Coordinates of C-alpha atoms in Angstrom, one line a residue:
Chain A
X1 CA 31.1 31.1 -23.6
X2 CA 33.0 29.3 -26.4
X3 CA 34.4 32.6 -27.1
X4 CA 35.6 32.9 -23.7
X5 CA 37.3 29.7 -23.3
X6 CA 39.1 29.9 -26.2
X7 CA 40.3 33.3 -25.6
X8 CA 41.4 31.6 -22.3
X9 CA 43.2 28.8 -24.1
X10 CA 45.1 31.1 -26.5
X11 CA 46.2 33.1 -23.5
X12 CA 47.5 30.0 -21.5
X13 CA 49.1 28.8 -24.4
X14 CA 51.4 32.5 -25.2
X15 CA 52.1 32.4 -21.8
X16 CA 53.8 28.6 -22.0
X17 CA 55.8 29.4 -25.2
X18 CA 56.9 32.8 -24.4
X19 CA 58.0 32.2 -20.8
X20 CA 60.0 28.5 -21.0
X21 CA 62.5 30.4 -23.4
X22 CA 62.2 33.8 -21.0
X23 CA 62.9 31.7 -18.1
X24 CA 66.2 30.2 -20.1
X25 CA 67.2 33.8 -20.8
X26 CA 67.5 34.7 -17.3
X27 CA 69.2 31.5 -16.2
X28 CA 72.7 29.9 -15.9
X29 CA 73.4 26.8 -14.5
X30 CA 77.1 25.3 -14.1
X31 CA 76.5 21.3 -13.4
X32 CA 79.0 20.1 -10.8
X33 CA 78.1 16.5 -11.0
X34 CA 81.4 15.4 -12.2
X35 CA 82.8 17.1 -8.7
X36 CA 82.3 19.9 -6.4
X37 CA 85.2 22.5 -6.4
X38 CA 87.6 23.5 -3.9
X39 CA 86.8 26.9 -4.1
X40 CA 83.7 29.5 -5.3
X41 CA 84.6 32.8 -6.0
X42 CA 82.2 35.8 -6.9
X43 CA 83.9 39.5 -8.2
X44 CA 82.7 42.8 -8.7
X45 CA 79.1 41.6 -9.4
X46 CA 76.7 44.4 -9.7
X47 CA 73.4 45.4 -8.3
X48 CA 71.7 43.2 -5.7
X49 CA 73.0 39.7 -5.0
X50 CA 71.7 37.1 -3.1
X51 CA 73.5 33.9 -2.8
X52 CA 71.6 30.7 -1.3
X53 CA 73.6 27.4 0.2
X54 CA 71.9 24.5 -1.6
X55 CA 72.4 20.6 -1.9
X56 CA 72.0 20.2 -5.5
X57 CA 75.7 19.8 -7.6
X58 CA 74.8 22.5 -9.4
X59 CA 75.7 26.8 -9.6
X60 CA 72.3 28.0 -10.3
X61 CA 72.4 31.7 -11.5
X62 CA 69.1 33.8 -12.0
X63 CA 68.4 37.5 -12.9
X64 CA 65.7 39.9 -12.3
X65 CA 65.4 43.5 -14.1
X66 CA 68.3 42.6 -16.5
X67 CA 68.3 44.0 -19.9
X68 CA 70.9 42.1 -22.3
X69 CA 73.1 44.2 -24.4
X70 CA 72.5 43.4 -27.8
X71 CA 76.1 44.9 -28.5
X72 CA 77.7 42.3 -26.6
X73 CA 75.6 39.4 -26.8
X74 CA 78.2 36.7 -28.3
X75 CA 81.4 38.5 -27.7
X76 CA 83.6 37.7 -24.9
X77 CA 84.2 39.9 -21.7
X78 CA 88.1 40.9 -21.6
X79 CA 88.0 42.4 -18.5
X80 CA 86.1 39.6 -16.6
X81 CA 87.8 36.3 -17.5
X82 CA 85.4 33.3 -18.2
X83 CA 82.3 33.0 -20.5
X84 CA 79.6 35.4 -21.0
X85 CA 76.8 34.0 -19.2
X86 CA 74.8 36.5 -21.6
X87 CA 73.3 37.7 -17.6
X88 CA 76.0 40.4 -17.4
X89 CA 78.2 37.9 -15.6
X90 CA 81.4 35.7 -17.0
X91 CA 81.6 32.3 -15.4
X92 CA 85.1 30.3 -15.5
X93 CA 85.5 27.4 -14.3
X94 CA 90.0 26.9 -13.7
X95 CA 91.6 24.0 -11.7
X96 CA 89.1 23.4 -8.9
X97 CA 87.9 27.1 -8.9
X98 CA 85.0 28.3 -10.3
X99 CA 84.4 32.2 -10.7
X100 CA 81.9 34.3 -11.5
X101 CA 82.2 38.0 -12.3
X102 CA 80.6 40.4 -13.1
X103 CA 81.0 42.2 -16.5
X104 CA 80.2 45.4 -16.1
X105 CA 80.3 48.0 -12.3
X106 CA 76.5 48.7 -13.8
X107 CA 73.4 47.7 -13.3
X108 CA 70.5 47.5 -10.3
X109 CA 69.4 43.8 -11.2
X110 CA 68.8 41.2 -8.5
X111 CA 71.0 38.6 -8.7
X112 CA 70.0 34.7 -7.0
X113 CA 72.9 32.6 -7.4
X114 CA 72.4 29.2 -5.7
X115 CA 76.0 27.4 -5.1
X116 CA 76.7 24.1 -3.1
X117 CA 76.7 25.0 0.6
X118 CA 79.6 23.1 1.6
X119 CA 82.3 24.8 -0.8
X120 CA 83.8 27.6 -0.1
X121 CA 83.1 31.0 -0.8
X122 CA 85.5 33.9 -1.1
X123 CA 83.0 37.3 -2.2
X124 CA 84.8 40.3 -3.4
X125 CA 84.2 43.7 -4.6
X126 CA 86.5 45.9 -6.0
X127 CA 86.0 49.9 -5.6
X128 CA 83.1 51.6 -4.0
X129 CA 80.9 51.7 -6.7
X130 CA 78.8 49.2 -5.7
X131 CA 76.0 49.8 -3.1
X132 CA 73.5 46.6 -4.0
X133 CA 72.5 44.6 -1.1
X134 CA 74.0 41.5 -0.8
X135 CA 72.9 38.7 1.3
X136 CA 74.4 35.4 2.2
X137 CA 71.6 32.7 3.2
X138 CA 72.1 28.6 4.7
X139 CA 76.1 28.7 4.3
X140 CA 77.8 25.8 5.7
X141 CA 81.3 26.3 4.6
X142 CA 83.9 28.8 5.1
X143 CA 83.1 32.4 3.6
X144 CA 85.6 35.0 3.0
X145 CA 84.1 38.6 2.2
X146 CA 85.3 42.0 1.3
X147 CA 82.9 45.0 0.3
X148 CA 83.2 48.5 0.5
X149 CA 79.4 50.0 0.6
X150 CA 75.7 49.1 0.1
X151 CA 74.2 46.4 2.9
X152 CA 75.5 42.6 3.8
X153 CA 73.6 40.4 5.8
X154 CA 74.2 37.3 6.6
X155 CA 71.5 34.2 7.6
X156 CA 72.3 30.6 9.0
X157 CA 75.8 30.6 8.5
X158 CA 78.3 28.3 10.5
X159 CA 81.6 29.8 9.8
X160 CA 84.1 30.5 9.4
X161 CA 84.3 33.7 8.4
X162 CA 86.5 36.5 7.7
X163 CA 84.2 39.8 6.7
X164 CA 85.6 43.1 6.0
X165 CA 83.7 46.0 4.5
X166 CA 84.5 50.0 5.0
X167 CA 80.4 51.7 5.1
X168 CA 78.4 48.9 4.6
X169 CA 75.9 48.1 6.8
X170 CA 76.4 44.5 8.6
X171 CA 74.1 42.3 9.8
X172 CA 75.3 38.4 10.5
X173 CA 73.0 35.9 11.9
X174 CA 74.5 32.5 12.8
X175 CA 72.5 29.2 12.9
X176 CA 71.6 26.9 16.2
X177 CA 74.7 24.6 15.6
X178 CA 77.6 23.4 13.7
X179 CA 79.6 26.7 14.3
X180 CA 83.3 26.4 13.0
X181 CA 85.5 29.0 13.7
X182 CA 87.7 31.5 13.5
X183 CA 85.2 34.7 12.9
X184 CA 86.3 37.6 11.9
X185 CA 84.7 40.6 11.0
X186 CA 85.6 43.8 10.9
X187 CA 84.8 47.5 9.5
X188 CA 85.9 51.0 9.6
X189 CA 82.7 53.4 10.2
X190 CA 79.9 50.8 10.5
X191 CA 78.4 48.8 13.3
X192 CA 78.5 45.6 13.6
X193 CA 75.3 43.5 14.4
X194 CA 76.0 40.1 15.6
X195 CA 73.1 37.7 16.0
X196 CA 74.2 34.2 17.9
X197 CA 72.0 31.8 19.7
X198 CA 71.9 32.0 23.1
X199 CA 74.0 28.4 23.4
X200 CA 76.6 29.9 21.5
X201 CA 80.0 28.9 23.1
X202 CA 82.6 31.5 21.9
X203 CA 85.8 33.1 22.9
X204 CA 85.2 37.1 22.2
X205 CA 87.4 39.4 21.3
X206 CA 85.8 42.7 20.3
X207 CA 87.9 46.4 19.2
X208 CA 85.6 49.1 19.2
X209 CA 87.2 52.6 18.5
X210 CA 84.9 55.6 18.9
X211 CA 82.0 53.1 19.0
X212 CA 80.7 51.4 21.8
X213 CA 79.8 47.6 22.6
X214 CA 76.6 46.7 23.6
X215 CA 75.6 43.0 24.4
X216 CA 72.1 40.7 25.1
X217 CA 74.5 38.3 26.4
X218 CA 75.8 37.5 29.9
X219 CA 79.9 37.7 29.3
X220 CA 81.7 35.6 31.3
X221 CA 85.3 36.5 32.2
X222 CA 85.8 39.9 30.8
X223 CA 88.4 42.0 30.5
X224 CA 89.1 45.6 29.1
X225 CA 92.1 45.8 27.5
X226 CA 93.9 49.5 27.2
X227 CA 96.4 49.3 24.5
X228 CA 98.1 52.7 25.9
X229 CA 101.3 51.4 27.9
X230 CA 102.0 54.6 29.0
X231 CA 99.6 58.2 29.7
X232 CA 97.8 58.0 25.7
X233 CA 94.4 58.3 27.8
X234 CA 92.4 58.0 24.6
X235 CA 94.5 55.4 22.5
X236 CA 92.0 53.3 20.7
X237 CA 90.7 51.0 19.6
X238 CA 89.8 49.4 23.3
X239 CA 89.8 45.6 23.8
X240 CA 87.2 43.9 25.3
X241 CA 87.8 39.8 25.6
X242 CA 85.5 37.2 27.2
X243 CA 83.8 34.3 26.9
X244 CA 79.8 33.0 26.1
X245 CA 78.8 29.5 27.2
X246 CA 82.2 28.8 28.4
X247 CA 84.3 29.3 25.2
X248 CA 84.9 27.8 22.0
X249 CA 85.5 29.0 18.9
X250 CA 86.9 32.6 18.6
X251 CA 85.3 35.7 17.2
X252 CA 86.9 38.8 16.9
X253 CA 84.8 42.0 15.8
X254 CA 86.6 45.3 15.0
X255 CA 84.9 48.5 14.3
X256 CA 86.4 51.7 14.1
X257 CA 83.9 54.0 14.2
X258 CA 81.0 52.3 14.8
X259 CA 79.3 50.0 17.6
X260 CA 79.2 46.4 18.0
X261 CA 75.9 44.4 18.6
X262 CA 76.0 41.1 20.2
X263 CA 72.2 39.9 19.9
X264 CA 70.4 36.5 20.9
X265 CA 68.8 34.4 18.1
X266 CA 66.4 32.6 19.6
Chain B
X1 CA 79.0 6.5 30.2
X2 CA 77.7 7.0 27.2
X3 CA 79.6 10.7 27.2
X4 CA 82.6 8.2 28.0
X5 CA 82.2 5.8 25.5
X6 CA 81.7 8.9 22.5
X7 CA 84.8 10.5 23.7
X8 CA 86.7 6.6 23.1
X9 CA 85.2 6.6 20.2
X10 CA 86.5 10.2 18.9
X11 CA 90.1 9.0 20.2
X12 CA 89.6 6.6 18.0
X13 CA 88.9 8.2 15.4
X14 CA 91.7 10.5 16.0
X15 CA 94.1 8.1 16.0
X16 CA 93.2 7.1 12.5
X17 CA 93.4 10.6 11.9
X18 CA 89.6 10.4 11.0
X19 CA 88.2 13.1 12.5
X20 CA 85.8 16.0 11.7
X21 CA 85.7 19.6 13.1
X22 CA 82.4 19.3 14.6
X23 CA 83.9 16.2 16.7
X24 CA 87.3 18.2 17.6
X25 CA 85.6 20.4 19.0
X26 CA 83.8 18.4 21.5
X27 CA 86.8 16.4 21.5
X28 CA 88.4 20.0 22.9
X29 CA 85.9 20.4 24.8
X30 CA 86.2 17.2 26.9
X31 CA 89.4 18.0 27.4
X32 CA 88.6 21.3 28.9
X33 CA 86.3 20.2 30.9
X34 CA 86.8 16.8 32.2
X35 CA 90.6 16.5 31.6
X36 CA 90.8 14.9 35.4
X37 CA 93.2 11.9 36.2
X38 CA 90.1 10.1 37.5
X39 CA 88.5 10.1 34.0
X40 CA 88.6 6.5 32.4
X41 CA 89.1 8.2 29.3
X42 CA 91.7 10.2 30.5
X43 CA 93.4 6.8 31.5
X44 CA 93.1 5.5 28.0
X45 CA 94.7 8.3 26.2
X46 CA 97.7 8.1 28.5
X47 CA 97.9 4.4 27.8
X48 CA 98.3 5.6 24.4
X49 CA 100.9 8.3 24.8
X50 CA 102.7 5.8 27.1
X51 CA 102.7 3.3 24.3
X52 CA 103.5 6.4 21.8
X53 CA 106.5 7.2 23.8
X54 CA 107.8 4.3 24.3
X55 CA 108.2 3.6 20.4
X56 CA 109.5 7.0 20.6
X57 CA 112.1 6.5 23.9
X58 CA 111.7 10.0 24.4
X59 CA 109.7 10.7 27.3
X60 CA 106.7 12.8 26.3
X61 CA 108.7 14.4 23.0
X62 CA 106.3 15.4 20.2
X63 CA 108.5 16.7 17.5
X64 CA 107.9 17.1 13.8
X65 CA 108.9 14.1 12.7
X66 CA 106.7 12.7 14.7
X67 CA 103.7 14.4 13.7
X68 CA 104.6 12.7 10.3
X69 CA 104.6 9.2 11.5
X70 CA 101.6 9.9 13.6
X71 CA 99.1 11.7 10.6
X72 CA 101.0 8.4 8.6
X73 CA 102.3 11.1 5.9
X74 CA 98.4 12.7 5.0
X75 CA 98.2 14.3 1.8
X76 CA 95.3 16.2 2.9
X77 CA 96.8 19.5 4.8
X78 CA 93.5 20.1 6.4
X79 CA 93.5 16.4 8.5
X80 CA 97.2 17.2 9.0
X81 CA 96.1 20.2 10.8
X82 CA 93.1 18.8 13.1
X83 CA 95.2 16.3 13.9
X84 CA 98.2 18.4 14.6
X85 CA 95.9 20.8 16.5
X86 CA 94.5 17.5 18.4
X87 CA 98.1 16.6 19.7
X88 CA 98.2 20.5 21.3
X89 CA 95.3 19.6 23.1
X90 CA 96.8 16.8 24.3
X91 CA 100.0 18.4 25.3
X92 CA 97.8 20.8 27.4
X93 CA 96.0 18.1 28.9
X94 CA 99.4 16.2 29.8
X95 CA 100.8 19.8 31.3
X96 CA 97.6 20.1 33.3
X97 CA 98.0 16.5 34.7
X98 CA 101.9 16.9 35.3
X99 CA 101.1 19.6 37.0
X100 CA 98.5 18.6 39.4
X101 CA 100.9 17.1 42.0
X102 CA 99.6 13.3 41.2
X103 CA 102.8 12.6 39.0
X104 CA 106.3 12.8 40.1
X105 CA 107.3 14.6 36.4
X106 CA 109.9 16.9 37.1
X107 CA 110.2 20.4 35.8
X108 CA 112.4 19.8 33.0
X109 CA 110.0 17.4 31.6
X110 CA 107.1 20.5 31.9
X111 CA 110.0 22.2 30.1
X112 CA 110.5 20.2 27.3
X113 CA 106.8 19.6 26.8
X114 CA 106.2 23.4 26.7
X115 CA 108.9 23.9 24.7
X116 CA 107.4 20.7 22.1
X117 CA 104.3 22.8 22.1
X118 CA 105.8 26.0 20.6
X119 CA 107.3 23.6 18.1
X120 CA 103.9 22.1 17.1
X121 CA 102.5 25.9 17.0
X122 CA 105.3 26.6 14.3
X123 CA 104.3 23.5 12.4
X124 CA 100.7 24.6 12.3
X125 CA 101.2 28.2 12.0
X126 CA 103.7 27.1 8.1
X127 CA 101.0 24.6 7.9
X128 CA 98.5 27.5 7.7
X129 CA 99.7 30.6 6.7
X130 CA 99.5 29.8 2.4
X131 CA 96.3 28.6 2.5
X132 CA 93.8 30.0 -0.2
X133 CA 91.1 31.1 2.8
X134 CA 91.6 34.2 5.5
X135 CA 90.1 32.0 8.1
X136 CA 93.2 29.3 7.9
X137 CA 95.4 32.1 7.7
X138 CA 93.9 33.9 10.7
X139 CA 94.3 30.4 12.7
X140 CA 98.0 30.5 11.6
X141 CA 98.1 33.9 13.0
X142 CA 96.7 33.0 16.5
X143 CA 99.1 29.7 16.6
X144 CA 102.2 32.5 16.3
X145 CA 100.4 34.6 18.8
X146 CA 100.3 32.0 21.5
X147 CA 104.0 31.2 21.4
X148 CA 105.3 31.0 24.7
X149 CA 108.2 32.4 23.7
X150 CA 109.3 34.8 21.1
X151 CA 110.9 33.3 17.6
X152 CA 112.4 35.4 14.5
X153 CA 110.6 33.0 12.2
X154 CA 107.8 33.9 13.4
X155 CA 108.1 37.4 14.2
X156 CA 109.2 37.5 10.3
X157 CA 106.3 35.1 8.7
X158 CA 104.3 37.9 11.0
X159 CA 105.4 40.8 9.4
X160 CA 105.2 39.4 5.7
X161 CA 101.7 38.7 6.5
X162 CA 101.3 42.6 7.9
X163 CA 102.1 43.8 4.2
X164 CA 100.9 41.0 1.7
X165 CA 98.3 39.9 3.0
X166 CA 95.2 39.8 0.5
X167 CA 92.8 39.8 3.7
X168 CA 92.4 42.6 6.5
X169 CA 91.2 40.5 8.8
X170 CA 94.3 38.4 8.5
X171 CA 96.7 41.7 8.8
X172 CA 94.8 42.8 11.9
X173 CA 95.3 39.6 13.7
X174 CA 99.2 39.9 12.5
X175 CA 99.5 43.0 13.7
X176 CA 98.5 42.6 17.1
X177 CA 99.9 39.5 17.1
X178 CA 103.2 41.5 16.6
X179 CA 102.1 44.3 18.9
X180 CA 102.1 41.1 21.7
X181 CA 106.3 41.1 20.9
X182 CA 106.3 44.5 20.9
X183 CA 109.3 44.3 23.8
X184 CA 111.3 42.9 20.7
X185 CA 113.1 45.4 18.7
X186 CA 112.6 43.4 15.1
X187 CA 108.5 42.8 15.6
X188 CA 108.3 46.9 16.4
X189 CA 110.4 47.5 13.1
X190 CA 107.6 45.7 11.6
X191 CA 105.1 47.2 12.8
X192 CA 106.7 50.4 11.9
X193 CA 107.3 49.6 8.5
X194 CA 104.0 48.3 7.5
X195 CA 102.2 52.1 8.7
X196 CA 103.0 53.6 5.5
X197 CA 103.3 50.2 3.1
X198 CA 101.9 51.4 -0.1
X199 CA 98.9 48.4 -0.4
X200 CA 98.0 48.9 3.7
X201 CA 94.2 49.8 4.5
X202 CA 93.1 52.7 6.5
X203 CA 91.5 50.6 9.5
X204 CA 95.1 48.5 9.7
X205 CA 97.2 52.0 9.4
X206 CA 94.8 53.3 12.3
X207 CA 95.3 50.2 14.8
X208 CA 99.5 50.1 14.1
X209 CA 99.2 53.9 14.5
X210 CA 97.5 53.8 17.6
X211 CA 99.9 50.6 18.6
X212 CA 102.7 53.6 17.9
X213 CA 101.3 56.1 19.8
X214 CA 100.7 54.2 23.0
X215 CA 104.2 53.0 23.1
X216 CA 105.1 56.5 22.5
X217 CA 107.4 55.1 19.9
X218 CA 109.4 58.2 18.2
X219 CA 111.0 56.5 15.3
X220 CA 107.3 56.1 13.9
X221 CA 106.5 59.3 13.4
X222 CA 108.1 59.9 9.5
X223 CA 106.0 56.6 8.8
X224 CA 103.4 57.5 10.7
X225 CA 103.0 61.5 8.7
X226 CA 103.2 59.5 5.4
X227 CA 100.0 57.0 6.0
X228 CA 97.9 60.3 6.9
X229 CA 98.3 61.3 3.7
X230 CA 96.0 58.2 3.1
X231 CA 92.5 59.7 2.3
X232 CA 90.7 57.2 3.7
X233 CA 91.6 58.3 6.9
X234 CA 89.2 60.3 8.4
X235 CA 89.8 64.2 8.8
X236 CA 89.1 64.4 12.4
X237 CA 91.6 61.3 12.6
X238 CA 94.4 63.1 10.9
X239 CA 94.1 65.9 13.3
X240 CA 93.9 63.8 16.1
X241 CA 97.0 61.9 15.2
X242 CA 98.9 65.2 14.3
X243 CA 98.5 66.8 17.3
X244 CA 99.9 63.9 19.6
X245 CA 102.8 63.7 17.8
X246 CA 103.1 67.2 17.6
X247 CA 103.0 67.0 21.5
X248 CA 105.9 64.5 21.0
X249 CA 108.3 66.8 19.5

């Protein structure tokens, strides 16, 4: 029994000094107590990335399934400007800007990066070699996104937002209130899946291609739009425009070659 | 009442050029709704442009330079802007209530007030279009759209934005913004020209392509043969494309 207990002990006691310095290995934080910035950006960061809206005045940056590089553990990234964060990311922080890059188009880590939710946030990825999910949760600020492939979802955000991607799959789910506006999204071959509470008061403007529009809402005031002024019988994209709950704020959705969603998120 | 008594206190606020976008937009609201010569509140605010215009002694003129004295010189662009965007509102709200029969306002006052409203558009839309995020940019975009009337500055800050744009949700809203002035012969040139820009996206070349083709416009079609040599376009597209302006020729 004495044995047992302090076998127990020793255990409990690797585990406390081995995973404090672990748990600082896989973590960055940039303190923003002295002020929030202007502006967040985030560029060309691999694998999966999820990004949380927080209160703290703090970046918070976490990694899962990273393995550091010994080669270039202290040497500076030329490619991505900033600091090696030593988590396969550079973090600069420039005249009311903060970015974070990634350092490398490898990698299938999951990302957390927890940034002030009322800064905002401009998410860019260069090329089509990245096909992580990414997913956007509790924004409150303006958000600016432009991906090529993989997933995006977004989760209790207010707008605005301007969202382009080419294949990825979209998903946007907007909270209960506080909506600012304009929204924007748009995409060449994927659909579009919009998720608004059912009080949502919205001016819609939605170009669908060779997609087709489908909608849980009532739409008040619609229109079709053909952009053919003469016989171009199958001049696309079409134009639908109305309005939910009376109008407000305007969306506009463009898909190509896809179909829009409008879905209730009650 | 107490709806009454918050939309005073907004006005207040917006005439200390204090207000946030969540209150604008009931503020806008209001407006839409309730914007009725019988509304106490409606009252008020017309004391106030009364009292506005007579410092002014310019019936109901809303220029520039008096945005300036009005947002009392802001150095932040983004109150500038609500507030800016708040004294649209009120210009709709004032050509709603001219209009209603209860005022004797002639025509050429509805004139000049339409015409102060473009100007405050203009303001907003230069106000706008630098600014580091899309979604300001895009509200630039939809100021120049809802011009009353057409305007070479704008048609030119329009197709600036069609080619340089870092965002393609801002070149989108540019270009159909431009395809609205498509009557005018400079806002089709650029349209045209922006098909084949070297930095232009797929899904922009396939709307102003598809703008060409439905106004059957012939002087595209050089521009329109060098974006399909974009391979981001899909196959099926390229064909599609080819053959109409095959059946053009």
């Amino acid at each position: 029994m004495k044995n047992t207990t302090l076998y127990m002990v020793s255990l409990i006691c690797c585990w406390i000094i081995t995973s404090g310095p672990l748990k600082a290995q896989n973590m960055h934080t940039v303190d923003l107590e002295g002020g929030l910035p202007k502006l967040i950006n985030i560029k060309d960061v691999p694998g999966h990335v999820l990004v949380k809206g927080g209160t703290a005045n703090k970046i918070e940056i976490t990694v899962q399934g990273f393995k550091p590089d010994k080669e270039t553990s202290g040497l500076q990234p030329l490619y991505a400007s900033g600091k090696n964060t030593g988590l396969g990311l550079a973090v600069e922080e420039n005249n009311d800007e903060i970015t974070i890059s990634g350092i490398t188009g490898k990698g299938n880590q999951q990302y957390t990066i927890i940034v002030p939710e009322s800064v905002p946030l401009k998410m860019i990825w260069n090329g089509e070699h990245f096909f992580g999910k990414v997913r956007i949760e509790n924004h409150r600020s303006d958000l600016e996104i432009k991906r090529v492939n993989g997933e995006v979802t977004l989760t209790d955000v207010t707008g605005p937002l301007s969202l382009y991607t080419m294949d990825a799959v979209l998903e946007v789910a907007f909270t209960d209130s506080g909506h600012k506006g304009p929204v924007s999204i748009s995409t060449f071959h994927s659909d579009i899946k919009l998720k608004l509470p059912s009080t949502a008061a919205i001016d819609l403007k939605m170009r669908s291609g060779k997609g087709e529009l489908f909608s849980a809402f009532e739409i008040e005031d619609k229109s079709f739009e053909k952009e053919e002024k003469d016989d171009c019988v199958d001049c696309v994209p079409r134009v639908m425009r109305g309005k939910l709950n009376g109008g407000g704020i305007q969306f506009t959705l463009t898909s190509y070659a896809g179909n829009i969603y409008l879905i209730k998120n009650d | 009442m107490k709806k009454q008594e918050e939309i005073k206190s907004l006005l207040e606020d917006f005439l200390e050029v204090n207000l946030q976008e969540d209150e604008e937009q009931r503020l806008k609201a209001h407006f839409a709704q309730k914007g009725k010569s019988d509304d106490p509140f409606f009252e008020e605010y017309f004391d106030y442009l009364r009292h506005y215009e007579e410092q002014k002694e310019k019936p109901l003129r809303v220029d520039s330079h008096s945005i300036q004295r009005f947002l009392k010189i802001s150095t932040f662009a983004w109150y500038r802007s609500a507030a800016a965007l708040l004294l649209i509102i009120i210009g709709f709200a004032a050509g709603w209530y001219f209009s209603t029969g209860t005022s004797k306002t002639s025509n050429t006052e509805i004139e000049l007030l339409s015409d102060d409203l473009d100007d405050l558009r203009k303001e907003l839309v230069m106000m706008r279009i630098d600014m580091p995020m899309a979604s300001d940019r895009i509200q630039a975009v939809q100021y120049a759209e809802s011009l009353a009337s057409e305007d070479d500055q704008m048609i030119n800050v329009l197709g600036e934005v069609l080619i340089s744009d870092d965002d393609i949700n801002v070149r989108l809203a540019a270009a159909y913004a431009l395809f609205g002035f498509a009557d005018n012969s400079v806002a089709r040139q650029k349209l045209i020209l922006a098909i084949d820009h070297k930095s232009q996206e797929a899904l922009v070349q396939l709307s102003l392509i598809n703008m060409m083709l439905s106004l059957r416009e012939k002087s595209a079609i050089s521009n329109i043969r060098r974006a399909l040599l974009n391979e981001a376009i899909p196959e099926e597209e390229q064909v599609k494309i080819e053959t109409k302006l095959t059946e053009w020729l």
